[in-house]
Amino acid sequence: MSDRQTRQRSQLSREEGRELKLLHFILNQPNIDSVRGNPQAVLDLIDEFSQTYAFMTVGPEKGPIVTDLINERKPHTMIELGCYVGYSAILYGDAVRRNGGSRYYSLELNAEFANIANKLVELAGLNGFVQILVGRSDVLLHQLFDTGEVKQIELLFIDHYKPAYTLDLKLCEQLGLIVPGVSVIAADNVIHPGNPPYLEYVRASVEKKRAEAEKGPVTSYTTEGFSERTSEAYMGNENAPKFEILGNPNLVYESVLRQPEGYHDAIEVTRCVG
Ligand SMILES: C[S@@+](CC[C@H](N)C(=O)[O-])C[C@H]1O[C@@H](n2cnc3c(N)ncnc32)[C@H](O)[C@@H]1O
């Protein structure tokens, strides 16, 4: 991170309740009628408010990396893990819809964030297309599989509890949702705050993954390689996945880091190729 980026980010307010404040800022805009039904206008207002307050959105620098993937893959359905106030759901939901898709699922643990996101999604005119599901990502992913709503992952955006990235991907693998030649996974924040275990997994050889899988199912989130703050964020005492996680070590990935020039963070883009 450059000195300027560090200084700017540390000056942002982390005041409690800033997410609700954002909603009021947007709904009280004098030109609210011109914002209604306009996803980009809603995103611009979130970006404007983010000049003063710290928000965990993917933001305008990294945002286009996944929009480009949507334009290329034209997924029917897309899933994201971690909705927060709905920035990525609006940005990517709009792109999936413009590319002829049918549904954007956004999975969010925190009901208050989900409520705010629902209001902003509605303002953007994406209600009915973007579906925000409240709960833990592993439980909701299993539910989407059980109900048959999702039969394969076309495009998955991972942006939630950092230690859950690898285990949620492995859960999708063992459910047969990761399909060679189809599935693409984009994972945010892999440099800042960073996610060494995830990068190691998606870049590992099949042989290495098979040897690791011999040790048996994973039953807890590993906090090794994460700061204390990252390990404790969101999940509190719930430090175990709800299912035995086996994954599928036989899947072959091609994985690249996509980092905007001069930016402190990046998205890892992983394609299942075999
Ligand atoms: C970085 S924010 C998401 C930002 C959003 N994708 C965007 O770019 O606008 C992470 C979100 O993940 C949620 N979260 C954390 N752990 C989760 C879990 N296990 N399942 C679902 N959501 C989770 C948090 O409550 C938080 O709102």
PDB file of C-alpha atoms and ligand atoms in Angstrom:
ATOM      1  CA  MET A   1       0.000   0.000   0.000  1.00  0.00           C
ATOM      2  CA  SER A   2       1.414   3.434  -0.858  1.00  0.00           C
ATOM      3  CA  ASP A   3       1.849   5.986   1.946  1.00  0.00           C
ATOM      4  CA  ARG A   4      -0.952   8.038   0.413  1.00  0.00           C
ATOM      5  CA  GLN A   5      -3.376   5.074   0.388  1.00  0.00           C
ATOM      6  CA  THR A   6      -2.485   4.180   4.000  1.00  0.00           C
ATOM      7  CA  ARG A   7      -3.011   7.767   5.136  1.00  0.00           C
ATOM      8  CA  GLN A   8      -6.306   8.123   3.291  1.00  0.00           C
ATOM      9  CA  ARG A   9      -7.706   4.820   4.579  1.00  0.00           C
ATOM     10  CA  SER A  10      -6.694   5.465   8.187  1.00  0.00           C
ATOM     11  CA  GLN A  11      -8.453   8.844   8.088  1.00  0.00           C
ATOM     12  CA  LEU A  12     -11.832   7.304   7.218  1.00  0.00           C
ATOM     13  CA  SER A  13     -14.443   7.146   9.961  1.00  0.00           C
ATOM     14  CA  ARG A  14     -15.304   3.688  11.345  1.00  0.00           C
ATOM     15  CA  GLU A  15     -18.143   5.080  13.444  1.00  0.00           C
ATOM     16  CA  GLU A  16     -20.689   2.491  14.585  1.00  0.00           C
ATOM     17  CA  GLY A  17     -23.870   2.566  12.495  1.00  0.00           C
ATOM     18  CA  ARG A  18     -22.230   4.089   9.408  1.00  0.00           C
ATOM     19  CA  GLU A  19     -24.019   1.565   7.178  1.00  0.00           C
ATOM     20  CA  LEU A  20     -27.428   2.909   8.258  1.00  0.00           C
ATOM     21  CA  LYS A  21     -26.083   6.427   7.865  1.00  0.00           C
ATOM     22  CA  LEU A  22     -25.177   5.538   4.272  1.00  0.00           C
ATOM     23  CA  LEU A  23     -28.749   4.405   3.609  1.00  0.00           C
ATOM     24  CA  HIS A  24     -30.148   7.689   4.942  1.00  0.00           C
ATOM     25  CA  PHE A  25     -27.578   9.694   2.966  1.00  0.00           C
ATOM     26  CA  ILE A  26     -28.747   7.980  -0.219  1.00  0.00           C
ATOM     27  CA  LEU A  27     -32.493   8.051   0.462  1.00  0.00           C
ATOM     28  CA  ASN A  28     -32.315  11.756   1.357  1.00  0.00           C
ATOM     29  CA  GLN A  29     -30.682  12.810  -1.899  1.00  0.00           C
ATOM     30  CA  PRO A  30     -32.599  15.748  -3.410  1.00  0.00           C
ATOM     31  CA  ASN A  31     -32.476  14.024  -6.829  1.00  0.00           C
ATOM     32  CA  ILE A  32     -33.573  10.609  -5.503  1.00  0.00           C
ATOM     33  CA  ASP A  33     -36.003  10.134  -8.423  1.00  0.00           C
ATOM     34  CA  SER A  34     -33.151  10.141 -10.910  1.00  0.00           C
ATOM     35  CA  VAL A  35     -31.281   7.583  -8.772  1.00  0.00           C
ATOM     36  CA  ARG A  36     -34.226   5.176  -8.701  1.00  0.00           C
ATOM     37  CA  GLY A  37     -33.750   2.296 -11.135  1.00  0.00           C
ATOM     38  CA  ASN A  38     -30.199   3.435 -11.905  1.00  0.00           C
ATOM     39  CA  PRO A  39     -27.613   0.972 -10.487  1.00  0.00           C
ATOM     40  CA  GLN A  40     -24.615   3.158 -11.397  1.00  0.00           C
ATOM     41  CA  ALA A  41     -26.140   6.179  -9.631  1.00  0.00           C
ATOM     42  CA  VAL A  42     -26.534   4.119  -6.422  1.00  0.00           C
ATOM     43  CA  LEU A  43     -22.931   2.887  -6.702  1.00  0.00           C
ATOM     44  CA  ASP A  44     -21.689   6.453  -7.265  1.00  0.00           C
ATOM     45  CA  LEU A  45     -23.413   7.569  -4.063  1.00  0.00           C
ATOM     46  CA  ILE A  46     -21.869   4.686  -2.079  1.00  0.00           C
ATOM     47  CA  ASP A  47     -18.460   5.650  -3.523  1.00  0.00           C
ATOM     48  CA  GLU A  48     -19.072   9.291  -2.578  1.00  0.00           C
ATOM     49  CA  PHE A  49     -19.957   8.386   1.019  1.00  0.00           C
ATOM     50  CA  SER A  50     -16.892   6.100   1.126  1.00  0.00           C
ATOM     51  CA  GLN A  51     -14.688   9.206   0.809  1.00  0.00           C
ATOM     52  CA  THR A  52     -15.551   9.914   4.463  1.00  0.00           C
ATOM     53  CA  TYR A  53     -16.519   6.545   5.977  1.00  0.00           C
ATOM     54  CA  ALA A  54     -14.746   3.180   5.817  1.00  0.00           C
ATOM     55  CA  PHE A  55     -16.758   0.590   3.909  1.00  0.00           C
ATOM     56  CA  MET A  56     -15.834  -2.969   2.981  1.00  0.00           C
ATOM     57  CA  THR A  57     -17.080  -2.724  -0.605  1.00  0.00           C
ATOM     58  CA  VAL A  58     -15.102  -4.144  -3.532  1.00  0.00           C
ATOM     59  CA  GLY A  59     -14.998  -0.535  -4.803  1.00  0.00           C
ATOM     60  CA  PRO A  60     -14.408   1.090  -8.186  1.00  0.00           C
ATOM     61  CA  GLU A  61     -10.741   0.045  -8.560  1.00  0.00           C
ATOM     62  CA  LYS A  62     -11.177  -3.743  -8.250  1.00  0.00           C
ATOM     63  CA  GLY A  63     -14.835  -3.814  -9.324  1.00  0.00           C
ATOM     64  CA  PRO A  64     -14.203  -4.030 -13.101  1.00  0.00           C
ATOM     65  CA  ILE A  65     -12.091  -7.204 -12.724  1.00  0.00           C
ATOM     66  CA  VAL A  66     -15.231  -9.233 -12.008  1.00  0.00           C
ATOM     67  CA  THR A  67     -17.477  -7.191 -14.338  1.00  0.00           C
ATOM     68  CA  ASP A  68     -15.097  -8.195 -17.162  1.00  0.00           C
ATOM     69  CA  LEU A  69     -15.497 -11.852 -16.159  1.00  0.00           C
ATOM     70  CA  ILE A  70     -19.296 -11.472 -16.255  1.00  0.00           C
ATOM     71  CA  ASN A  71     -19.135  -9.893 -19.717  1.00  0.00           C
ATOM     72  CA  GLU A  72     -16.916 -12.772 -20.868  1.00  0.00           C
ATOM     73  CA  ARG A  73     -18.773 -15.719 -19.249  1.00  0.00           C
ATOM     74  CA  LYS A  74     -22.355 -14.387 -19.372  1.00  0.00           C
ATOM     75  CA  PRO A  75     -23.465 -16.582 -16.429  1.00  0.00           C
ATOM     76  CA  HIS A  76     -27.135 -17.516 -16.038  1.00  0.00           C
ATOM     77  CA  THR A  77     -26.710 -17.366 -12.301  1.00  0.00           C
ATOM     78  CA  MET A  78     -23.960 -15.924 -10.144  1.00  0.00           C
ATOM     79  CA  ILE A  79     -23.369 -16.335  -6.417  1.00  0.00           C
ATOM     80  CA  GLU A  80     -21.509 -14.061  -4.031  1.00  0.00           C
ATOM     81  CA  LEU A  81     -20.478 -14.815  -0.465  1.00  0.00           C
ATOM     82  CA  GLY A  82     -20.668 -11.598   1.581  1.00  0.00           C
ATOM     83  CA  CYS A  83     -23.209  -8.930   0.559  1.00  0.00           C
ATOM     84  CA  TYR A  84     -22.549  -6.216   3.180  1.00  0.00           C
ATOM     85  CA  VAL A  85     -24.468  -3.091   2.025  1.00  0.00           C
ATOM     86  CA  GLY A  86     -25.006  -4.473  -1.474  1.00  0.00           C
ATOM     87  CA  TYR A  87     -22.322  -2.685  -3.504  1.00  0.00           C
ATOM     88  CA  SER A  88     -21.043  -5.776  -5.328  1.00  0.00           C
ATOM     89  CA  ALA A  89     -24.576  -7.214  -5.546  1.00  0.00           C
ATOM     90  CA  ILE A  90     -25.701  -4.063  -7.396  1.00  0.00           C
ATOM     91  CA  LEU A  91     -22.565  -3.808  -9.562  1.00  0.00           C
ATOM     92  CA  TYR A  92     -22.455  -7.480 -10.541  1.00  0.00           C
ATOM     93  CA  GLY A  93     -26.206  -8.159 -10.426  1.00  0.00           C
ATOM     94  CA  ASP A  94     -26.664  -5.365 -12.981  1.00  0.00           C
ATOM     95  CA  ALA A  95     -23.891  -6.845 -15.177  1.00  0.00           C
ATOM     96  CA  VAL A  96     -25.353 -10.378 -15.001  1.00  0.00           C
ATOM     97  CA  ARG A  97     -28.790  -9.017 -15.945  1.00  0.00           C
ATOM     98  CA  ARG A  98     -27.397  -6.963 -18.863  1.00  0.00           C
ATOM     99  CA  ASN A  99     -25.693 -10.138 -20.107  1.00  0.00           C
ATOM    100  CA  GLY A 100     -28.979 -12.061 -20.228  1.00  0.00           C
ATOM    101  CA  GLY A 101     -28.647 -13.878 -16.881  1.00  0.00           C
ATOM    102  CA  SER A 102     -31.535 -14.863 -14.660  1.00  0.00           C
ATOM    103  CA  ARG A 103     -30.460 -14.583 -11.002  1.00  0.00           C
ATOM    104  CA  TYR A 104     -27.814 -13.178  -8.654  1.00  0.00           C
ATOM    105  CA  TYR A 105     -27.633 -14.815  -5.224  1.00  0.00           C
ATOM    106  CA  SER A 106     -25.950 -12.814  -2.474  1.00  0.00           C
ATOM    107  CA  LEU A 107     -25.305 -14.634   0.815  1.00  0.00           C
ATOM    108  CA  GLU A 108     -24.999 -12.519   3.970  1.00  0.00           C
ATOM    109  CA  LEU A 109     -24.629 -13.485   7.633  1.00  0.00           C
ATOM    110  CA  ASN A 110     -25.636 -10.153   9.157  1.00  0.00           C
ATOM    111  CA  ALA A 111     -29.400  -9.448   8.957  1.00  0.00           C
ATOM    112  CA  GLU A 112     -28.959  -5.685   9.478  1.00  0.00           C
ATOM    113  CA  PHE A 113     -26.529  -5.385   6.576  1.00  0.00           C
ATOM    114  CA  ALA A 114     -28.870  -7.538   4.474  1.00  0.00           C
ATOM    115  CA  ASN A 115     -31.785  -5.179   5.254  1.00  0.00           C
ATOM    116  CA  ILE A 116     -29.799  -2.137   4.156  1.00  0.00           C
ATOM    117  CA  ALA A 117     -28.604  -3.973   1.042  1.00  0.00           C
ATOM    118  CA  ASN A 118     -32.167  -4.990   0.172  1.00  0.00           C
ATOM    119  CA  LYS A 119     -33.269  -1.342   0.254  1.00  0.00           C
ATOM    120  CA  LEU A 120     -30.373  -0.254  -1.969  1.00  0.00           C
ATOM    121  CA  VAL A 121     -30.927  -3.158  -4.369  1.00  0.00           C
ATOM    122  CA  GLU A 122     -34.577  -2.145  -4.616  1.00  0.00           C
ATOM    123  CA  LEU A 123     -33.610   1.491  -5.226  1.00  0.00           C
ATOM    124  CA  ALA A 124     -31.272   0.319  -7.997  1.00  0.00           C
ATOM    125  CA  GLY A 125     -34.197  -1.524  -9.614  1.00  0.00           C
ATOM    126  CA  LEU A 126     -32.646  -4.955  -9.110  1.00  0.00           C
ATOM    127  CA  ASN A 127     -35.142  -6.444  -6.650  1.00  0.00           C
ATOM    128  CA  GLY A 128     -36.456  -9.724  -7.978  1.00  0.00           C
ATOM    129  CA  PHE A 129     -33.173 -10.250  -9.811  1.00  0.00           C
ATOM    130  CA  VAL A 130     -30.726  -9.970  -6.916  1.00  0.00           C
ATOM    131  CA  GLN A 131     -31.787 -12.322  -4.140  1.00  0.00           C
ATOM    132  CA  ILE A 132     -30.165 -11.715  -0.754  1.00  0.00           C
ATOM    133  CA  LEU A 133     -30.161 -14.791   1.471  1.00  0.00           C
ATOM    134  CA  VAL A 134     -29.476 -14.308   5.175  1.00  0.00           C
ATOM    135  CA  GLY A 135     -27.354 -16.850   7.039  1.00  0.00           C
ATOM    136  CA  ARG A 136     -24.013 -18.592   7.028  1.00  0.00           C
ATOM    137  CA  SER A 137     -22.517 -19.152   3.621  1.00  0.00           C
ATOM    138  CA  ASP A 138     -21.829 -22.873   4.116  1.00  0.00           C
ATOM    139  CA  VAL A 139     -25.411 -23.557   5.236  1.00  0.00           C
ATOM    140  CA  LEU A 140     -26.902 -21.456   2.421  1.00  0.00           C
ATOM    141  CA  LEU A 141     -24.658 -22.977  -0.265  1.00  0.00           C
ATOM    142  CA  HIS A 142     -25.768 -26.438   0.857  1.00  0.00           C
ATOM    143  CA  GLN A 143     -29.387 -25.250   0.797  1.00  0.00           C
ATOM    144  CA  LEU A 144     -29.070 -23.920  -2.776  1.00  0.00           C
ATOM    145  CA  PHE A 145     -27.669 -27.320  -3.758  1.00  0.00           C
ATOM    146  CA  ASP A 146     -30.329 -29.317  -1.836  1.00  0.00           C
ATOM    147  CA  THR A 147     -33.230 -27.394  -3.379  1.00  0.00           C
ATOM    148  CA  GLY A 148     -31.729 -27.776  -6.863  1.00  0.00           C
ATOM    149  CA  GLU A 149     -31.746 -23.988  -7.310  1.00  0.00           C
ATOM    150  CA  VAL A 150     -28.048 -24.130  -8.155  1.00  0.00           C
ATOM    151  CA  LYS A 151     -26.751 -27.141 -10.060  1.00  0.00           C
ATOM    152  CA  GLN A 152     -23.336 -25.764 -10.967  1.00  0.00           C
ATOM    153  CA  ILE A 153     -21.226 -22.753 -10.122  1.00  0.00           C
ATOM    154  CA  GLU A 154     -20.730 -20.576 -13.161  1.00  0.00           C
ATOM    155  CA  LEU A 155     -19.252 -17.547 -11.431  1.00  0.00           C
ATOM    156  CA  LEU A 156     -18.617 -17.315  -7.682  1.00  0.00           C
ATOM    157  CA  PHE A 157     -17.466 -14.111  -5.971  1.00  0.00           C
ATOM    158  CA  ILE A 158     -15.948 -14.841  -2.547  1.00  0.00           C
ATOM    159  CA  ASP A 159     -15.770 -11.833  -0.245  1.00  0.00           C
ATOM    160  CA  HIS A 160     -16.737 -12.841   3.310  1.00  0.00           C
ATOM    161  CA  TYR A 161     -15.037 -14.453   6.348  1.00  0.00           C
ATOM    162  CA  LYS A 162     -11.428 -14.885   5.221  1.00  0.00           C
ATOM    163  CA  PRO A 163     -10.781 -18.309   6.868  1.00  0.00           C
ATOM    164  CA  ALA A 164     -13.971 -19.645   5.191  1.00  0.00           C
ATOM    165  CA  TYR A 165     -12.828 -18.956   1.598  1.00  0.00           C
ATOM    166  CA  THR A 166     -11.041 -22.311   1.168  1.00  0.00           C
ATOM    167  CA  LEU A 167     -13.599 -24.367   3.063  1.00  0.00           C
ATOM    168  CA  ASP A 168     -16.594 -22.919   1.207  1.00  0.00           C
ATOM    169  CA  LEU A 169     -14.853 -23.569  -2.109  1.00  0.00           C
ATOM    170  CA  LYS A 170     -14.135 -27.150  -0.978  1.00  0.00           C
ATOM    171  CA  LEU A 171     -17.790 -27.541   0.047  1.00  0.00           C
ATOM    172  CA  CYS A 172     -18.832 -26.531  -3.490  1.00  0.00           C
ATOM    173  CA  GLU A 173     -16.312 -29.035  -4.853  1.00  0.00           C
ATOM    174  CA  GLN A 174     -17.618 -31.970  -2.828  1.00  0.00           C
ATOM    175  CA  LEU A 175     -21.228 -31.128  -3.763  1.00  0.00           C
ATOM    176  CA  GLY A 176     -20.197 -31.394  -7.427  1.00  0.00           C
ATOM    177  CA  LEU A 177     -20.940 -27.722  -8.069  1.00  0.00           C
ATOM    178  CA  ILE A 178     -17.458 -26.949  -9.437  1.00  0.00           C
ATOM    179  CA  VAL A 179     -17.436 -28.072 -13.052  1.00  0.00           C
ATOM    180  CA  PRO A 180     -14.391 -28.158 -15.358  1.00  0.00           C
ATOM    181  CA  GLY A 181     -14.696 -25.731 -18.259  1.00  0.00           C
ATOM    182  CA  VAL A 182     -17.596 -23.949 -16.520  1.00  0.00           C
ATOM    183  CA  SER A 183     -16.738 -22.737 -13.028  1.00  0.00           C
ATOM    184  CA  VAL A 184     -14.821 -19.515 -12.401  1.00  0.00           C
ATOM    185  CA  ILE A 185     -14.114 -18.236  -8.896  1.00  0.00           C
ATOM    186  CA  ALA A 186     -13.078 -14.680  -8.048  1.00  0.00           C
ATOM    187  CA  ALA A 187     -11.792 -14.108  -4.500  1.00  0.00           C
ATOM    188  CA  ASP A 188     -11.401 -10.592  -3.106  1.00  0.00           C
ATOM    189  CA  ASN A 189      -8.893  -9.228  -0.554  1.00  0.00           C
ATOM    190  CA  VAL A 190      -6.250 -11.859  -1.220  1.00  0.00           C
ATOM    191  CA  ILE A 191      -3.447  -9.311  -0.651  1.00  0.00           C
ATOM    192  CA  HIS A 192      -5.080  -6.984   1.893  1.00  0.00           C
ATOM    193  CA  PRO A 193      -5.806  -8.292   4.510  1.00  0.00           C
ATOM    194  CA  GLY A 194      -4.574 -11.336   2.569  1.00  0.00           C
ATOM    195  CA  ASN A 195      -5.498 -14.990   2.366  1.00  0.00           C
ATOM    196  CA  PRO A 196      -2.364 -17.199   2.153  1.00  0.00           C
ATOM    197  CA  PRO A 197      -4.188 -20.548   2.761  1.00  0.00           C
ATOM    198  CA  TYR A 198      -6.677 -19.820  -0.059  1.00  0.00           C
ATOM    199  CA  LEU A 199      -3.973 -18.791  -2.541  1.00  0.00           C
ATOM    200  CA  GLU A 200      -1.971 -21.881  -1.648  1.00  0.00           C
ATOM    201  CA  TYR A 201      -4.994 -24.129  -2.225  1.00  0.00           C
ATOM    202  CA  VAL A 202      -6.148 -22.772  -5.590  1.00  0.00           C
ATOM    203  CA  ARG A 203      -2.560 -22.745  -6.884  1.00  0.00           C
ATOM    204  CA  ALA A 204      -1.649 -26.234  -5.589  1.00  0.00           C
ATOM    205  CA  SER A 205      -1.064 -29.243  -7.849  1.00  0.00           C
ATOM    206  CA  VAL A 206      -3.545 -32.128  -7.809  1.00  0.00           C
ATOM    207  CA  GLU A 207      -0.812 -34.318  -6.289  1.00  0.00           C
ATOM    208  CA  LYS A 208      -0.303 -31.897  -3.424  1.00  0.00           C
ATOM    209  CA  LYS A 209      -4.050 -31.591  -2.806  1.00  0.00           C
ATOM    210  CA  ARG A 210      -4.466 -35.385  -2.860  1.00  0.00           C
ATOM    211  CA  ALA A 211      -1.703 -35.788  -0.278  1.00  0.00           C
ATOM    212  CA  GLU A 212      -3.390 -33.156   1.924  1.00  0.00           C
ATOM    213  CA  ALA A 213      -6.804 -34.837   1.526  1.00  0.00           C
ATOM    214  CA  GLU A 214      -5.331 -38.142   2.809  1.00  0.00           C
ATOM    215  CA  LYS A 215      -5.297 -36.526   6.262  1.00  0.00           C
ATOM    216  CA  GLY A 216      -9.125 -36.679   6.317  1.00  0.00           C
ATOM    217  CA  PRO A 217     -11.928 -34.113   6.468  1.00  0.00           C
ATOM    218  CA  VAL A 218     -11.406 -30.599   7.803  1.00  0.00           C
ATOM    219  CA  THR A 219     -13.548 -29.810  10.829  1.00  0.00           C
ATOM    220  CA  SER A 220     -12.427 -26.322  11.856  1.00  0.00           C
ATOM    221  CA  TYR A 221     -11.518 -23.009  10.250  1.00  0.00           C
ATOM    222  CA  THR A 222      -7.773 -22.553  10.190  1.00  0.00           C
ATOM    223  CA  THR A 223      -6.722 -19.205  11.576  1.00  0.00           C
ATOM    224  CA  GLU A 224      -3.061 -19.790  10.712  1.00  0.00           C
ATOM    225  CA  GLY A 225      -1.841 -17.169   8.263  1.00  0.00           C
ATOM    226  CA  PHE A 226      -4.464 -14.604   9.359  1.00  0.00           C
ATOM    227  CA  SER A 227      -4.203 -11.691  11.752  1.00  0.00           C
ATOM    228  CA  GLU A 228      -6.157 -11.958  15.011  1.00  0.00           C
ATOM    229  CA  ARG A 229      -8.526  -9.235  13.766  1.00  0.00           C
ATOM    230  CA  THR A 230      -9.298 -11.160  10.568  1.00  0.00           C
ATOM    231  CA  SER A 231      -9.724 -14.471  12.399  1.00  0.00           C
ATOM    232  CA  GLU A 232     -12.189 -12.985  14.844  1.00  0.00           C
ATOM    233  CA  ALA A 233     -14.194 -10.884  12.374  1.00  0.00           C
ATOM    234  CA  TYR A 234     -17.866 -11.738  11.807  1.00  0.00           C
ATOM    235  CA  MET A 235     -18.038 -15.304  13.057  1.00  0.00           C
ATOM    236  CA  GLY A 236     -17.388 -14.838  16.796  1.00  0.00           C
ATOM    237  CA  ASN A 237     -17.288 -18.224  18.502  1.00  0.00           C
ATOM    238  CA  GLU A 238     -18.638 -20.110  15.504  1.00  0.00           C
ATOM    239  CA  ASN A 239     -15.245 -21.381  14.530  1.00  0.00           C
ATOM    240  CA  ALA A 240     -16.246 -24.609  12.820  1.00  0.00           C
ATOM    241  CA  PRO A 241     -17.849 -25.305   9.451  1.00  0.00           C
ATOM    242  CA  LYS A 242     -21.285 -26.948   9.695  1.00  0.00           C
ATOM    243  CA  PHE A 243     -20.248 -29.865   7.471  1.00  0.00           C
ATOM    244  CA  GLU A 244     -17.301 -32.230   7.189  1.00  0.00           C
ATOM    245  CA  ILE A 245     -15.204 -30.666   4.482  1.00  0.00           C
ATOM    246  CA  LEU A 246     -13.507 -33.028   2.060  1.00  0.00           C
ATOM    247  CA  GLY A 247     -13.320 -31.012  -1.156  1.00  0.00           C
ATOM    248  CA  ASN A 248     -12.343 -32.678  -4.414  1.00  0.00           C
ATOM    249  CA  PRO A 249      -8.556 -32.658  -4.822  1.00  0.00           C
ATOM    250  CA  ASN A 250      -8.820 -34.010  -8.378  1.00  0.00           C
ATOM    251  CA  LEU A 251     -10.078 -30.741  -9.828  1.00  0.00           C
ATOM    252  CA  VAL A 252      -7.481 -28.799 -11.807  1.00  0.00           C
ATOM    253  CA  TYR A 253      -7.351 -25.027 -11.445  1.00  0.00           C
ATOM    254  CA  GLU A 254      -5.648 -22.262 -13.348  1.00  0.00           C
ATOM    255  CA  SER A 255      -5.341 -19.285 -11.063  1.00  0.00           C
ATOM    256  CA  VAL A 256      -4.067 -15.738 -11.593  1.00  0.00           C
ATOM    257  CA  LEU A 257      -3.778 -12.642  -9.441  1.00  0.00           C
ATOM    258  CA  ARG A 258      -5.512  -9.581 -10.867  1.00  0.00           C
ATOM    259  CA  GLN A 259      -4.187  -6.424  -9.226  1.00  0.00           C
ATOM    260  CA  PRO A 260      -5.068  -2.923 -10.451  1.00  0.00           C
ATOM    261  CA  GLU A 261      -1.863  -0.968 -11.098  1.00  0.00           C
ATOM    262  CA  GLY A 262      -0.555   0.707  -7.951  1.00  0.00           C
ATOM    263  CA  TYR A 263      -3.459  -0.636  -5.852  1.00  0.00           C
ATOM    264  CA  HIS A 264      -2.864  -2.256  -2.439  1.00  0.00           C
ATOM    265  CA  ASP A 265      -5.186  -5.234  -2.935  1.00  0.00           C
ATOM    266  CA  ALA A 266      -6.116  -7.767  -5.603  1.00  0.00           C
ATOM    267  CA  ILE A 267      -8.614 -10.406  -6.700  1.00  0.00           C
ATOM    268  CA  GLU A 268      -7.551 -13.991  -7.415  1.00  0.00           C
ATOM    269  CA  VAL A 269      -9.325 -15.366 -10.502  1.00  0.00           C
ATOM    270  CA  THR A 270      -9.451 -19.156 -10.624  1.00  0.00           C
ATOM    271  CA  ARG A 271     -10.791 -21.234 -13.514  1.00  0.00           C
ATOM    272  CA  CYS A 272     -11.562 -24.921 -13.167  1.00  0.00           C
ATOM    273  CA  VAL A 273     -10.016 -26.487 -16.263  1.00  0.00           C
ATOM    274  CA  GLY A 274     -10.023 -30.215 -15.555  1.00  0.00           C
TER     275      GLY A 274
HETATM  276  C1  LIG B   1     -16.132  -7.527   2.753  1.00  0.00           C
HETATM  277  S1  LIG B   1     -17.820  -7.544   3.167  1.00  0.00           S
HETATM  278  C2  LIG B   1     -18.594  -7.854   1.606  1.00  0.00           C
HETATM  279  C3  LIG B   1     -18.505  -6.692   0.647  1.00  0.00           C
HETATM  280  C4  LIG B   1     -19.360  -6.834  -0.582  1.00  0.00           C
HETATM  281  N1  LIG B   1     -19.083  -8.068  -1.287  1.00  0.00           N
HETATM  282  C5  LIG B   1     -19.088  -5.660  -1.507  1.00  0.00           C
HETATM  283  O1  LIG B   1     -18.098  -5.699  -2.254  1.00  0.00           O
HETATM  284  O2  LIG B   1     -19.852  -4.712  -1.473  1.00  0.00           O
HETATM  285  C6  LIG B   1     -17.984  -9.077   3.999  1.00  0.00           C
HETATM  286  C7  LIG B   1     -19.398  -9.458   4.407  1.00  0.00           C
HETATM  287  O3  LIG B   1     -19.423 -10.869   4.632  1.00  0.00           O
HETATM  288  C8  LIG B   1     -20.325 -11.141   5.676  1.00  0.00           C
HETATM  289  N2  LIG B   1     -19.962 -12.476   6.203  1.00  0.00           N
HETATM  290  C9  LIG B   1     -18.931 -12.792   7.012  1.00  0.00           C
HETATM  291  N3  LIG B   1     -18.895 -14.107   7.234  1.00  0.00           N
HETATM  292  C10 LIG B   1     -19.926 -14.651   6.556  1.00  0.00           C
HETATM  293  C11 LIG B   1     -20.423 -15.967   6.399  1.00  0.00           C
HETATM  294  N4  LIG B   1     -19.833 -17.008   6.964  1.00  0.00           N
HETATM  295  N5  LIG B   1     -21.505 -16.159   5.631  1.00  0.00           N
HETATM  296  C12 LIG B   1     -22.114 -15.109   5.015  1.00  0.00           C
HETATM  297  N6  LIG B   1     -21.688 -13.839   5.129  1.00  0.00           N
HETATM  298  C13 LIG B   1     -20.616 -13.606   5.889  1.00  0.00           C
HETATM  299  C14 LIG B   1     -20.106  -9.993   6.652  1.00  0.00           C
HETATM  300  O4  LIG B   1     -21.202  -9.828   7.509  1.00  0.00           O
HETATM  301  C15 LIG B   1     -19.885  -8.813   5.694  1.00  0.00           C
HETATM  302  O5  LIG B   1     -21.073  -8.125   5.463  1.00  0.00           O
END
